[in-house]
PDB file of C-alpha atoms and ligand atoms in Angstrom:
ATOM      1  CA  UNK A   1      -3.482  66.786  22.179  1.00 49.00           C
ATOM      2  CA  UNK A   2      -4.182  64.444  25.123  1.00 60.00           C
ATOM      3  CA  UNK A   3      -1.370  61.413  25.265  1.00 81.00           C
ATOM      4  CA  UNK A   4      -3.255  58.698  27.738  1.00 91.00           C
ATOM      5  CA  UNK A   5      -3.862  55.435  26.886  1.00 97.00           C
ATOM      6  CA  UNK A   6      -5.989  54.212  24.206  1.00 98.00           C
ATOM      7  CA  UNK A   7      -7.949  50.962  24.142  1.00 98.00           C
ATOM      8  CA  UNK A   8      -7.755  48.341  21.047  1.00 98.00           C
ATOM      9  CA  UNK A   9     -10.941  46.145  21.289  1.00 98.00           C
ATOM     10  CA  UNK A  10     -10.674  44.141  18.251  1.00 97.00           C
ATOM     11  CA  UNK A  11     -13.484  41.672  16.733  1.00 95.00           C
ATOM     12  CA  UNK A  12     -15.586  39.890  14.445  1.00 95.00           C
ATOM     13  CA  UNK A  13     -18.678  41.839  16.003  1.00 97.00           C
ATOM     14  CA  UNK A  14     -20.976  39.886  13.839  1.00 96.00           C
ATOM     15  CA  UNK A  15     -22.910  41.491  15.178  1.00 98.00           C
ATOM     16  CA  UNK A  16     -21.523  44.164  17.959  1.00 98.00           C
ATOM     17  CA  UNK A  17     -23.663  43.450  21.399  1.00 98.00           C
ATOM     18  CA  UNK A  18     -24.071  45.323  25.155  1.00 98.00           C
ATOM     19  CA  UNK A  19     -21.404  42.792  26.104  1.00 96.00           C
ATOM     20  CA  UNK A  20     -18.938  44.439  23.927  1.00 97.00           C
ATOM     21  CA  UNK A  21     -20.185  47.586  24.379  1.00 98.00           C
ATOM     22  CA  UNK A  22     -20.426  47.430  28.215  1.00 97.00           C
ATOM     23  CA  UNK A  23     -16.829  46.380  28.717  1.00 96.00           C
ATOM     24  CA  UNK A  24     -15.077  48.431  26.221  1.00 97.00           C
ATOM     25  CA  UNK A  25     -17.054  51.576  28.660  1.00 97.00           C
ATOM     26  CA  UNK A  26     -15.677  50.159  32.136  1.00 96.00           C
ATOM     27  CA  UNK A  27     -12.480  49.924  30.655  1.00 97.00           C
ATOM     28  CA  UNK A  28     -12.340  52.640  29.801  1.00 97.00           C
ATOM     29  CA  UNK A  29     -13.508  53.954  32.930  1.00 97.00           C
ATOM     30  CA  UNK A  30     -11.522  52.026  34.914  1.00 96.00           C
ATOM     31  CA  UNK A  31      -8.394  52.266  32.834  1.00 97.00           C
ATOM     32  CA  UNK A  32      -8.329  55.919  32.595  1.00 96.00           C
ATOM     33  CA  UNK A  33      -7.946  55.434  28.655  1.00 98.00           C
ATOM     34  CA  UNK A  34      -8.461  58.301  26.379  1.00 97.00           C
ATOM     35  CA  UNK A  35     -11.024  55.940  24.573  1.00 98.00           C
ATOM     36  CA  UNK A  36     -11.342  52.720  23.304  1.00 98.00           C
ATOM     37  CA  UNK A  37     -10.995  52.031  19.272  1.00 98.00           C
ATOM     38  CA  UNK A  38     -13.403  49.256  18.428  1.00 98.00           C
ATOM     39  CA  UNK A  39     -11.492  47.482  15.112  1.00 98.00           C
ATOM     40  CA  UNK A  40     -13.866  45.389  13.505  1.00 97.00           C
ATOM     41  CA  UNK A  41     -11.913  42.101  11.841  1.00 94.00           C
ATOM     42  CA  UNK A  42     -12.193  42.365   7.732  1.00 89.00           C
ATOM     43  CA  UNK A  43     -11.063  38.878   7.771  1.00 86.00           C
ATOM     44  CA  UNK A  44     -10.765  37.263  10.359  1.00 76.00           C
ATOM     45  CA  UNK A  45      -7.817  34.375  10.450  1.00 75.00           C
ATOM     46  CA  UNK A  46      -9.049  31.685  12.886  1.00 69.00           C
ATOM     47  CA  UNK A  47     -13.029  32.003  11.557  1.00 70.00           C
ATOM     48  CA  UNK A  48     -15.332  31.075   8.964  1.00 72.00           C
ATOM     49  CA  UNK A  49     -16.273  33.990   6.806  1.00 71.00           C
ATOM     50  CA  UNK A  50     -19.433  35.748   8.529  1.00 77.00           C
ATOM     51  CA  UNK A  51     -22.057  36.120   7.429  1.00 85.00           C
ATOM     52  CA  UNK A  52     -22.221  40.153   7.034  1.00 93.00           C
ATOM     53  CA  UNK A  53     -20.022  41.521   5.250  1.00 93.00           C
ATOM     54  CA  UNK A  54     -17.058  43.456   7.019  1.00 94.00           C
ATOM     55  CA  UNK A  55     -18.518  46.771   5.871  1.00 96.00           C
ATOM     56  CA  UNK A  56     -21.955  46.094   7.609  1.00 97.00           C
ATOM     57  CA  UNK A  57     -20.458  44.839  10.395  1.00 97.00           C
ATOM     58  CA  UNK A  58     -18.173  48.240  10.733  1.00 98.00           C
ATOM     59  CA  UNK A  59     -22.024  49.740  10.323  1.00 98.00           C
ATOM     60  CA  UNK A  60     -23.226  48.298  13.252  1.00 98.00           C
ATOM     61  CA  UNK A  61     -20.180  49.260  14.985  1.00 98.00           C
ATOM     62  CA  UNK A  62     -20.440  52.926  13.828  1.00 98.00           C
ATOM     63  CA  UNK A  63     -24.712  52.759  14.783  1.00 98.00           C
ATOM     64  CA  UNK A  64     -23.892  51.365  18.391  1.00 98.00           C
ATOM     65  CA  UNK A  65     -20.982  53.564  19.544  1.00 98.00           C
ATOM     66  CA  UNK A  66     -22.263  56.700  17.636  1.00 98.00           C
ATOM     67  CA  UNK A  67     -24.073  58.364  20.612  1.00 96.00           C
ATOM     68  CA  UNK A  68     -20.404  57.712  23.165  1.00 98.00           C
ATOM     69  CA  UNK A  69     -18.022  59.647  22.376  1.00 97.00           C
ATOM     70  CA  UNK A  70     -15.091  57.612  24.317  1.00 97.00           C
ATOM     71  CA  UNK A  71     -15.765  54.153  22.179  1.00 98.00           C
ATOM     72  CA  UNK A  72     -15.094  55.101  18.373  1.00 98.00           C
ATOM     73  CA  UNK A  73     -15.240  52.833  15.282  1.00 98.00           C
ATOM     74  CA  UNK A  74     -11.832  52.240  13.767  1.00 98.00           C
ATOM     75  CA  UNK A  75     -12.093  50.862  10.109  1.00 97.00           C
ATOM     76  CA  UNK A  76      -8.356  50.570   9.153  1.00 97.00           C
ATOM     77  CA  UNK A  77      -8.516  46.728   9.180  1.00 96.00           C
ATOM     78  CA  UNK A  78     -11.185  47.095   6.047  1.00 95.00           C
ATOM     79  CA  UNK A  79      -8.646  48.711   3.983  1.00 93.00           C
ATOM     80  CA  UNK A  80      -6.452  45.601   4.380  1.00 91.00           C
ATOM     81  CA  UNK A  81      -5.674  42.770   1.917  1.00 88.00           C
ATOM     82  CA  UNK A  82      -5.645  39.181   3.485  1.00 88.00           C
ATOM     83  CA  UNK A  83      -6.188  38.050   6.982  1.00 90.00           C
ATOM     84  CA  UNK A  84      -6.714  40.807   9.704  1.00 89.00           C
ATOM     85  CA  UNK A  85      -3.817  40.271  11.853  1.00 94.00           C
ATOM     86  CA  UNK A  86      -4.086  42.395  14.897  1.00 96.00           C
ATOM     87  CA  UNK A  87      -0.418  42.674  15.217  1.00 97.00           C
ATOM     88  CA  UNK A  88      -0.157  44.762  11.797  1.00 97.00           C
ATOM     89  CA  UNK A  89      -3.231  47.119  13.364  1.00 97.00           C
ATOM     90  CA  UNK A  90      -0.704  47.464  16.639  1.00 98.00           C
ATOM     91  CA  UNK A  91       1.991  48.103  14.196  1.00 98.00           C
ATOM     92  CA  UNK A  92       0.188  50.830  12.009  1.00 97.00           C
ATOM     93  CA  UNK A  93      -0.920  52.325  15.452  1.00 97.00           C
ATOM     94  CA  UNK A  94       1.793  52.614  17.415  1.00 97.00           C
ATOM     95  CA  UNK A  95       3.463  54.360  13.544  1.00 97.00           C
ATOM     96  CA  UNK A  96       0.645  56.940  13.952  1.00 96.00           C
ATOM     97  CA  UNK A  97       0.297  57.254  17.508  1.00 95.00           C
ATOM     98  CA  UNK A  98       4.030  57.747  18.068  1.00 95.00           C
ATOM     99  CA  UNK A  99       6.671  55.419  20.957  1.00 96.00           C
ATOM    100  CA  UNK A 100       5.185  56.796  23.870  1.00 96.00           C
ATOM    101  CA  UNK A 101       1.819  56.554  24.309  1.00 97.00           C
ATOM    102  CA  UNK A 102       0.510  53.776  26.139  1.00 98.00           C
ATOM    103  CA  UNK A 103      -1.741  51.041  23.990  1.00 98.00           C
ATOM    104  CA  UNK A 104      -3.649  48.382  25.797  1.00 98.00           C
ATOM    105  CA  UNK A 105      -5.030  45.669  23.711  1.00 98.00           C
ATOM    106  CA  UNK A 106      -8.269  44.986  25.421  1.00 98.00           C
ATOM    107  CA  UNK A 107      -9.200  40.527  24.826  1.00 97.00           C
ATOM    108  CA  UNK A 108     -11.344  38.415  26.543  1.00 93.00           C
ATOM    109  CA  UNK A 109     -10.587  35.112  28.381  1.00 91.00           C
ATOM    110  CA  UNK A 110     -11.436  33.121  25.535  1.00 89.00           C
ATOM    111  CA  UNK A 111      -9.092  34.755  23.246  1.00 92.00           C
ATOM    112  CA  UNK A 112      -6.380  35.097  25.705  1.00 93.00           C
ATOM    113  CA  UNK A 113      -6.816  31.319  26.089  1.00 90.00           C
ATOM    114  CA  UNK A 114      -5.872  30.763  22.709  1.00 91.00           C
ATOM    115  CA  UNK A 115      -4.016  33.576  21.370  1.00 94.00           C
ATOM    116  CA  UNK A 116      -0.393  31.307  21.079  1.00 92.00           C
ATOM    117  CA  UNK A 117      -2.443  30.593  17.744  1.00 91.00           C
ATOM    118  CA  UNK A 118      -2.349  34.560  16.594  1.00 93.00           C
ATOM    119  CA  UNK A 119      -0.064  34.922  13.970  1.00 94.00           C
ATOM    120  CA  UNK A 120       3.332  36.559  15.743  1.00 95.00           C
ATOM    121  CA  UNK A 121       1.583  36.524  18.937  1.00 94.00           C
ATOM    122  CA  UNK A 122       4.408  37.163  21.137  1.00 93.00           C
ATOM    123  CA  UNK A 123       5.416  40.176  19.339  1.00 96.00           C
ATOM    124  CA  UNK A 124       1.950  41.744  20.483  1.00 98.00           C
ATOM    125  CA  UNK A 125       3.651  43.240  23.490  1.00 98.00           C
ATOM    126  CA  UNK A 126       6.587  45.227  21.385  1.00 98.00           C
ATOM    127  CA  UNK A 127       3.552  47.159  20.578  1.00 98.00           C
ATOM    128  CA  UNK A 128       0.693  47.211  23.131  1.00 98.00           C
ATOM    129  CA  UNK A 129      -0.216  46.304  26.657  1.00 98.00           C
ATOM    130  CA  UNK A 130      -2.443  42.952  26.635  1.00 98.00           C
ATOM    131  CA  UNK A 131      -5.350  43.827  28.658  1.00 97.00           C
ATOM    132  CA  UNK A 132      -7.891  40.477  29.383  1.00 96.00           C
ATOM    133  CA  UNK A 133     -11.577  41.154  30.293  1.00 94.00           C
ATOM    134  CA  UNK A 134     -12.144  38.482  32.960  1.00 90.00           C
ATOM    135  CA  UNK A 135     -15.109  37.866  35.209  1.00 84.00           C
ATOM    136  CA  UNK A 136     -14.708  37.708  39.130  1.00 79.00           C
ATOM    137  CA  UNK A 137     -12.928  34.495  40.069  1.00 80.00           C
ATOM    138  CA  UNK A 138     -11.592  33.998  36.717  1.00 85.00           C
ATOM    139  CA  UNK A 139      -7.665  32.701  36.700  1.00 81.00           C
ATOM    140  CA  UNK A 140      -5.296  32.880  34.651  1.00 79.00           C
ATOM    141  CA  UNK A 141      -4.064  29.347  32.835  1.00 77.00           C
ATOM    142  CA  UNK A 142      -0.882  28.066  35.285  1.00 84.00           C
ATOM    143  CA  UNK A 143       0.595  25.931  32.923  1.00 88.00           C
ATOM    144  CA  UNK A 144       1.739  25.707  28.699  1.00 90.00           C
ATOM    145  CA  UNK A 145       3.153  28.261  27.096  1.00 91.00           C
ATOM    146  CA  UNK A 146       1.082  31.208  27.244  1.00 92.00           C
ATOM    147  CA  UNK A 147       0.673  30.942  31.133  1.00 93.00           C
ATOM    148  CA  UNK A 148       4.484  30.945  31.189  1.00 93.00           C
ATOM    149  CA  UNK A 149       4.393  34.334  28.941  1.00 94.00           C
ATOM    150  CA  UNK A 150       1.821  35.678  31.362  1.00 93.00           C
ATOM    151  CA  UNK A 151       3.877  35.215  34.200  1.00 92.00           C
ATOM    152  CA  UNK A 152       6.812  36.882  32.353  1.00 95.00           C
ATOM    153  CA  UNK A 153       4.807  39.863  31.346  1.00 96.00           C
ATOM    154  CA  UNK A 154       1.975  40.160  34.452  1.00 94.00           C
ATOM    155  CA  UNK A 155       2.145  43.240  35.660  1.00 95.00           C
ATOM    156  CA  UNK A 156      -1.042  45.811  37.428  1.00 95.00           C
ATOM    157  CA  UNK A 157      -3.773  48.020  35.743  1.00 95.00           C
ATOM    158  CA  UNK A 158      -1.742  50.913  37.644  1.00 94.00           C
ATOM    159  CA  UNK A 159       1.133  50.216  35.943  1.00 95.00           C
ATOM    160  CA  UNK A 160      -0.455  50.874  31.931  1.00 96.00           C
ATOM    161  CA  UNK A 161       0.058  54.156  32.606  1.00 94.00           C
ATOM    162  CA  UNK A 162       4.044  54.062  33.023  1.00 94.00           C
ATOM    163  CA  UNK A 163       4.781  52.673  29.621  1.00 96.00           C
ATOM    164  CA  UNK A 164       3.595  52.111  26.020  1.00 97.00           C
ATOM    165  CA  UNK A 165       3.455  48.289  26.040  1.00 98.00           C
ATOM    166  CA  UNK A 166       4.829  45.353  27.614  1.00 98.00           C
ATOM    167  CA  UNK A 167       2.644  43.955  30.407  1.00 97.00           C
ATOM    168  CA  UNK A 168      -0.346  41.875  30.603  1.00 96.00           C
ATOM    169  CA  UNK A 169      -2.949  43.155  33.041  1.00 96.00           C
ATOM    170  CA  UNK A 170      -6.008  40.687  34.024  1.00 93.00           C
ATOM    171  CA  UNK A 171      -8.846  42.627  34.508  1.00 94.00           C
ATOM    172  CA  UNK A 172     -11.412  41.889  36.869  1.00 90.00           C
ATOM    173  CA  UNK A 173     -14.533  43.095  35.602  1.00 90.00           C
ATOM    174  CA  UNK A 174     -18.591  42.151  35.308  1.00 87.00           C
ATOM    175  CA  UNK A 175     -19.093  40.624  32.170  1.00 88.00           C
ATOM    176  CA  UNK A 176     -22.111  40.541  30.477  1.00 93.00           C
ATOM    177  CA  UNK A 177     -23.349  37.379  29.836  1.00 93.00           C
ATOM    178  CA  UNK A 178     -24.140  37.895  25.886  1.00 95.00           C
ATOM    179  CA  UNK A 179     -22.119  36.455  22.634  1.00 95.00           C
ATOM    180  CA  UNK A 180     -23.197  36.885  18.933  1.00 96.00           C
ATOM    181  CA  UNK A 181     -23.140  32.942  18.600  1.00 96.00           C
ATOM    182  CA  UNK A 182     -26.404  33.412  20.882  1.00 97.00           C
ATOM    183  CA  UNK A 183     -28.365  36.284  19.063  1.00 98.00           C
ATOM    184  CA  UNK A 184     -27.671  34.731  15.515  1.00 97.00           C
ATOM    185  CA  UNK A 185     -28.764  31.756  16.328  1.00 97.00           C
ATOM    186  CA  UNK A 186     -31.805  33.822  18.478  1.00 97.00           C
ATOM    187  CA  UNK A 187     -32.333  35.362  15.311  1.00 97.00           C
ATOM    188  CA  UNK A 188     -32.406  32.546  13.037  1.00 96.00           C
ATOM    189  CA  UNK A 189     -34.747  30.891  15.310  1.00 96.00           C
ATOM    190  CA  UNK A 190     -37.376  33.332  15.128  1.00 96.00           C
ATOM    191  CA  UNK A 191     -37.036  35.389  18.208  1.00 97.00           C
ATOM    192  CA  UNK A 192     -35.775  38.552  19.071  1.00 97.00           C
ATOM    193  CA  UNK A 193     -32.418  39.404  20.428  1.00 98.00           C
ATOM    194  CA  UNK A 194     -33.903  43.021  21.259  1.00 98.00           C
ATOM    195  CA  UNK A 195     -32.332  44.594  24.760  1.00 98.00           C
ATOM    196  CA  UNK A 196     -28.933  42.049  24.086  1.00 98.00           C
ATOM    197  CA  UNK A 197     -27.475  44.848  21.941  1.00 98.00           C
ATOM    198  CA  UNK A 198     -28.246  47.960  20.729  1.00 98.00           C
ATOM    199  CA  UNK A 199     -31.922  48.965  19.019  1.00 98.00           C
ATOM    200  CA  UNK A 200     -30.113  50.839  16.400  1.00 98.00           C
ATOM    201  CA  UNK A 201     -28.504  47.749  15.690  1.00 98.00           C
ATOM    202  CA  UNK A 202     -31.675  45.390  15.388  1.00 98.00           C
ATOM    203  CA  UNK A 203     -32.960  47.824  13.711  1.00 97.00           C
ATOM    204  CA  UNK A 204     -30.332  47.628  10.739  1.00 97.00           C
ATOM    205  CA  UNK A 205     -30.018  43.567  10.851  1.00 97.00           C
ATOM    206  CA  UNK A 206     -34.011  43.482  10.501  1.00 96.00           C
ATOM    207  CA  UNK A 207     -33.636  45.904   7.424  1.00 95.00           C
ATOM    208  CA  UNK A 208     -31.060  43.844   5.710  1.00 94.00           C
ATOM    209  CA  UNK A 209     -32.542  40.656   6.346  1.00 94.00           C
ATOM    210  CA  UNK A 210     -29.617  39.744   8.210  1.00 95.00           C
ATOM    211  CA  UNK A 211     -28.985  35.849  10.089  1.00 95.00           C
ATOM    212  CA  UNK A 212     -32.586  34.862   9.170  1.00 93.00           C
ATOM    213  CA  UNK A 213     -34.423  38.137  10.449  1.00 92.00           C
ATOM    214  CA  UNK A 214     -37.518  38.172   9.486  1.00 80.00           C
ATOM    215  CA  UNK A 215     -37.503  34.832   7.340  1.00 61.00           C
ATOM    216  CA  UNK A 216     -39.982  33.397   9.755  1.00 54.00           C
ATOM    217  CA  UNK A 217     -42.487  36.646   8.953  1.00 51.00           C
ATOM    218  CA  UNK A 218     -41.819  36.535   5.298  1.00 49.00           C
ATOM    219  CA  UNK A 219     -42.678  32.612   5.241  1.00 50.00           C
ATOM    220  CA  UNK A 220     -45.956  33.204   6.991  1.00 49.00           C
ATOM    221  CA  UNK A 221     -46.809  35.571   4.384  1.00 48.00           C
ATOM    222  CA  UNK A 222     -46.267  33.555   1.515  1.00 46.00           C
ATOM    223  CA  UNK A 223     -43.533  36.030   0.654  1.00 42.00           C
ATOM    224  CA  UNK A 224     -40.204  33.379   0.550  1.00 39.00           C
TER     225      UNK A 224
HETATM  226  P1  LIG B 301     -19.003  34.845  18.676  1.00 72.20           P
HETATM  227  O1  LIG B 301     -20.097  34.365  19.584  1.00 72.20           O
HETATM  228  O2  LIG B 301     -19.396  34.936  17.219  1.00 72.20           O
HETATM  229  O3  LIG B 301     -17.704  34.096  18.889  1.00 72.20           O
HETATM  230  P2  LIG B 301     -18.428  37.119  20.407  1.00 72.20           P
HETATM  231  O4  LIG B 301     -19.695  37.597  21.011  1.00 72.20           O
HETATM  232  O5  LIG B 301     -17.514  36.290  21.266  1.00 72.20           O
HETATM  233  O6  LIG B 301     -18.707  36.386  19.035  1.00 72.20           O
HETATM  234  P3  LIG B 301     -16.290  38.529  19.084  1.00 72.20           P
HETATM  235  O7  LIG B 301     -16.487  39.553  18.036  1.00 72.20           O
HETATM  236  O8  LIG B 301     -15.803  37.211  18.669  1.00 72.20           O
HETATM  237  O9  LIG B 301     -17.688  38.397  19.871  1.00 72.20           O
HETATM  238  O10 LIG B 301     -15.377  39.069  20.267  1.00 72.20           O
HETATM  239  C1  LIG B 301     -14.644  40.253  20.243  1.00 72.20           C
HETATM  240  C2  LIG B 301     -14.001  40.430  21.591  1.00 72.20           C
HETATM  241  O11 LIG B 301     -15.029  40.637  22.563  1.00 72.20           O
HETATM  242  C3  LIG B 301     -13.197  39.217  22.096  1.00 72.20           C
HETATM  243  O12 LIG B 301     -12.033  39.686  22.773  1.00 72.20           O
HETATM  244  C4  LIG B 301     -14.143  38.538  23.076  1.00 72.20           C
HETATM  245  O13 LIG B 301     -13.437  37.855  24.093  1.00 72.20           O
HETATM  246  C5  LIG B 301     -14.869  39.751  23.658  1.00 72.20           C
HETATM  247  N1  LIG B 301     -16.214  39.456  24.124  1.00 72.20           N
HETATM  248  C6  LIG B 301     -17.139  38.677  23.544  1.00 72.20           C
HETATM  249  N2  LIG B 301     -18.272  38.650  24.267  1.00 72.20           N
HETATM  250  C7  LIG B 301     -18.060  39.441  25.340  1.00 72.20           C
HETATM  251  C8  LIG B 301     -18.848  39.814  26.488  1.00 72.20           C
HETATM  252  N3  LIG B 301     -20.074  39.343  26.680  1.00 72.20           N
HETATM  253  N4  LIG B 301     -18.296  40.663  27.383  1.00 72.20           N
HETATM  254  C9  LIG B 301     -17.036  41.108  27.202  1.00 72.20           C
HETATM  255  N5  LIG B 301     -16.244  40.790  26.169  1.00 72.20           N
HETATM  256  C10 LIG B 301     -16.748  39.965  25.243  1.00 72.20           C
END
């Protein structure tokens, strides 16, 4: 079996979008990871329940990633009770994937900029890498806490390959300028979020009603 690096892109993905999907790809390109486990949140901590549940939401995962084979849906966070912490998915991972291989736990900016609110956040790096998706020109906080920890830990995307965790890497990469905030609230609005994420996906929120889909038709109709 192949021992590179693997990729932990962890989310709400309510719903999953070509901004997700897109960077979780580059990395993986760019990373040279063996592929990139997309580990939809069952509950998230720091978030209002969402609206889908967490099994449709690992549906749309499954739908969008199910024609790449190097992005794969990783459910284990379903079969949880309580909050989804990401550090007990690092732990259970690095039990089944063995001390050696490298992890890199793949966050954006916005996460990174707030992750001393994670629950044991600074044990993250026992067990993975901390990768952060950041657009060109994007730099890293210089001051609090985590900057300090960043500074600590910074090390290069050349370096993931030398060791199973540890280092935070700051990855310049385009970034696709696409959140779910947008296409639920696209959605609930009446228009379509088609080409923001995948058609497989709008295809399955449009079945289930999801966000408002299709309220606007129905009401037109008499049908609500
Ligand atoms: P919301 O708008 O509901 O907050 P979101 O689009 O930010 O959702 P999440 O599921 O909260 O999606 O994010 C999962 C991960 O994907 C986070 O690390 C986040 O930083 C990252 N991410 C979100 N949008 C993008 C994007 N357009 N490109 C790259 N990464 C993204």
């Amino acid at each position: 079996m192949s021992s590179g690096p693997i990729g932990i892109f962890g989310g709400t993905f309510n719903p999953i979008h070509h901004g997700h999907l897109r960077s979780a790809l580059e990395l993986k390109q760019s990373l040279a990871l063996d592929q990139v486990r997309l580990v939809p949140a069952a509950e998230p901590p720091l978030r209002r329940a969402p609206e889908l549940s967490a099994e449709q939401r690992a549906e749309l995962v499954e739908q969008a990633v199910a024609s790449e084979p190097g992005l794969v849906c990783d459910r284990r966070e379903l079969s949880r009770q309580g909050p989804s912490y990401t550090v007990d998915t690092l732990v259970e991972l690095r039990t089944e994937l063995g001390t050696d291989r490298p992890l890199c736990l793949i966050v954006g900016t916005d996460i990174l900029e707030r992750l001393d609110q994670w629950h044991r956040w600074e044990e993250l790096l026992d067990f993975a890498h901390l990768v952060v998706i950041a657009r060109p020109g994007w730099r890293m906080p210089e001051t609090g806490r985590i900057a300090s920890w960043v500074e600590e830990h910074g090390g290069v995307s050349a370096d993931l390959q030398g060791s199973p965790a540890g280092l935070v890497v700051l990855q310049q990469q385009r970034q696709l300028p696409i959140s779910a905030t947008e296409i639920r609230d696209m959605i609930a609005a009446g228009q379509s979020p088609r080409y923001l994420l995948p058609d497989a996906v709008w295809d399955t929120i449009q079945r289930l009603g999801a966000y408002g889909a299709g309220l606007e038709r129905q009401e037109q109709h008499g049908i609500c």
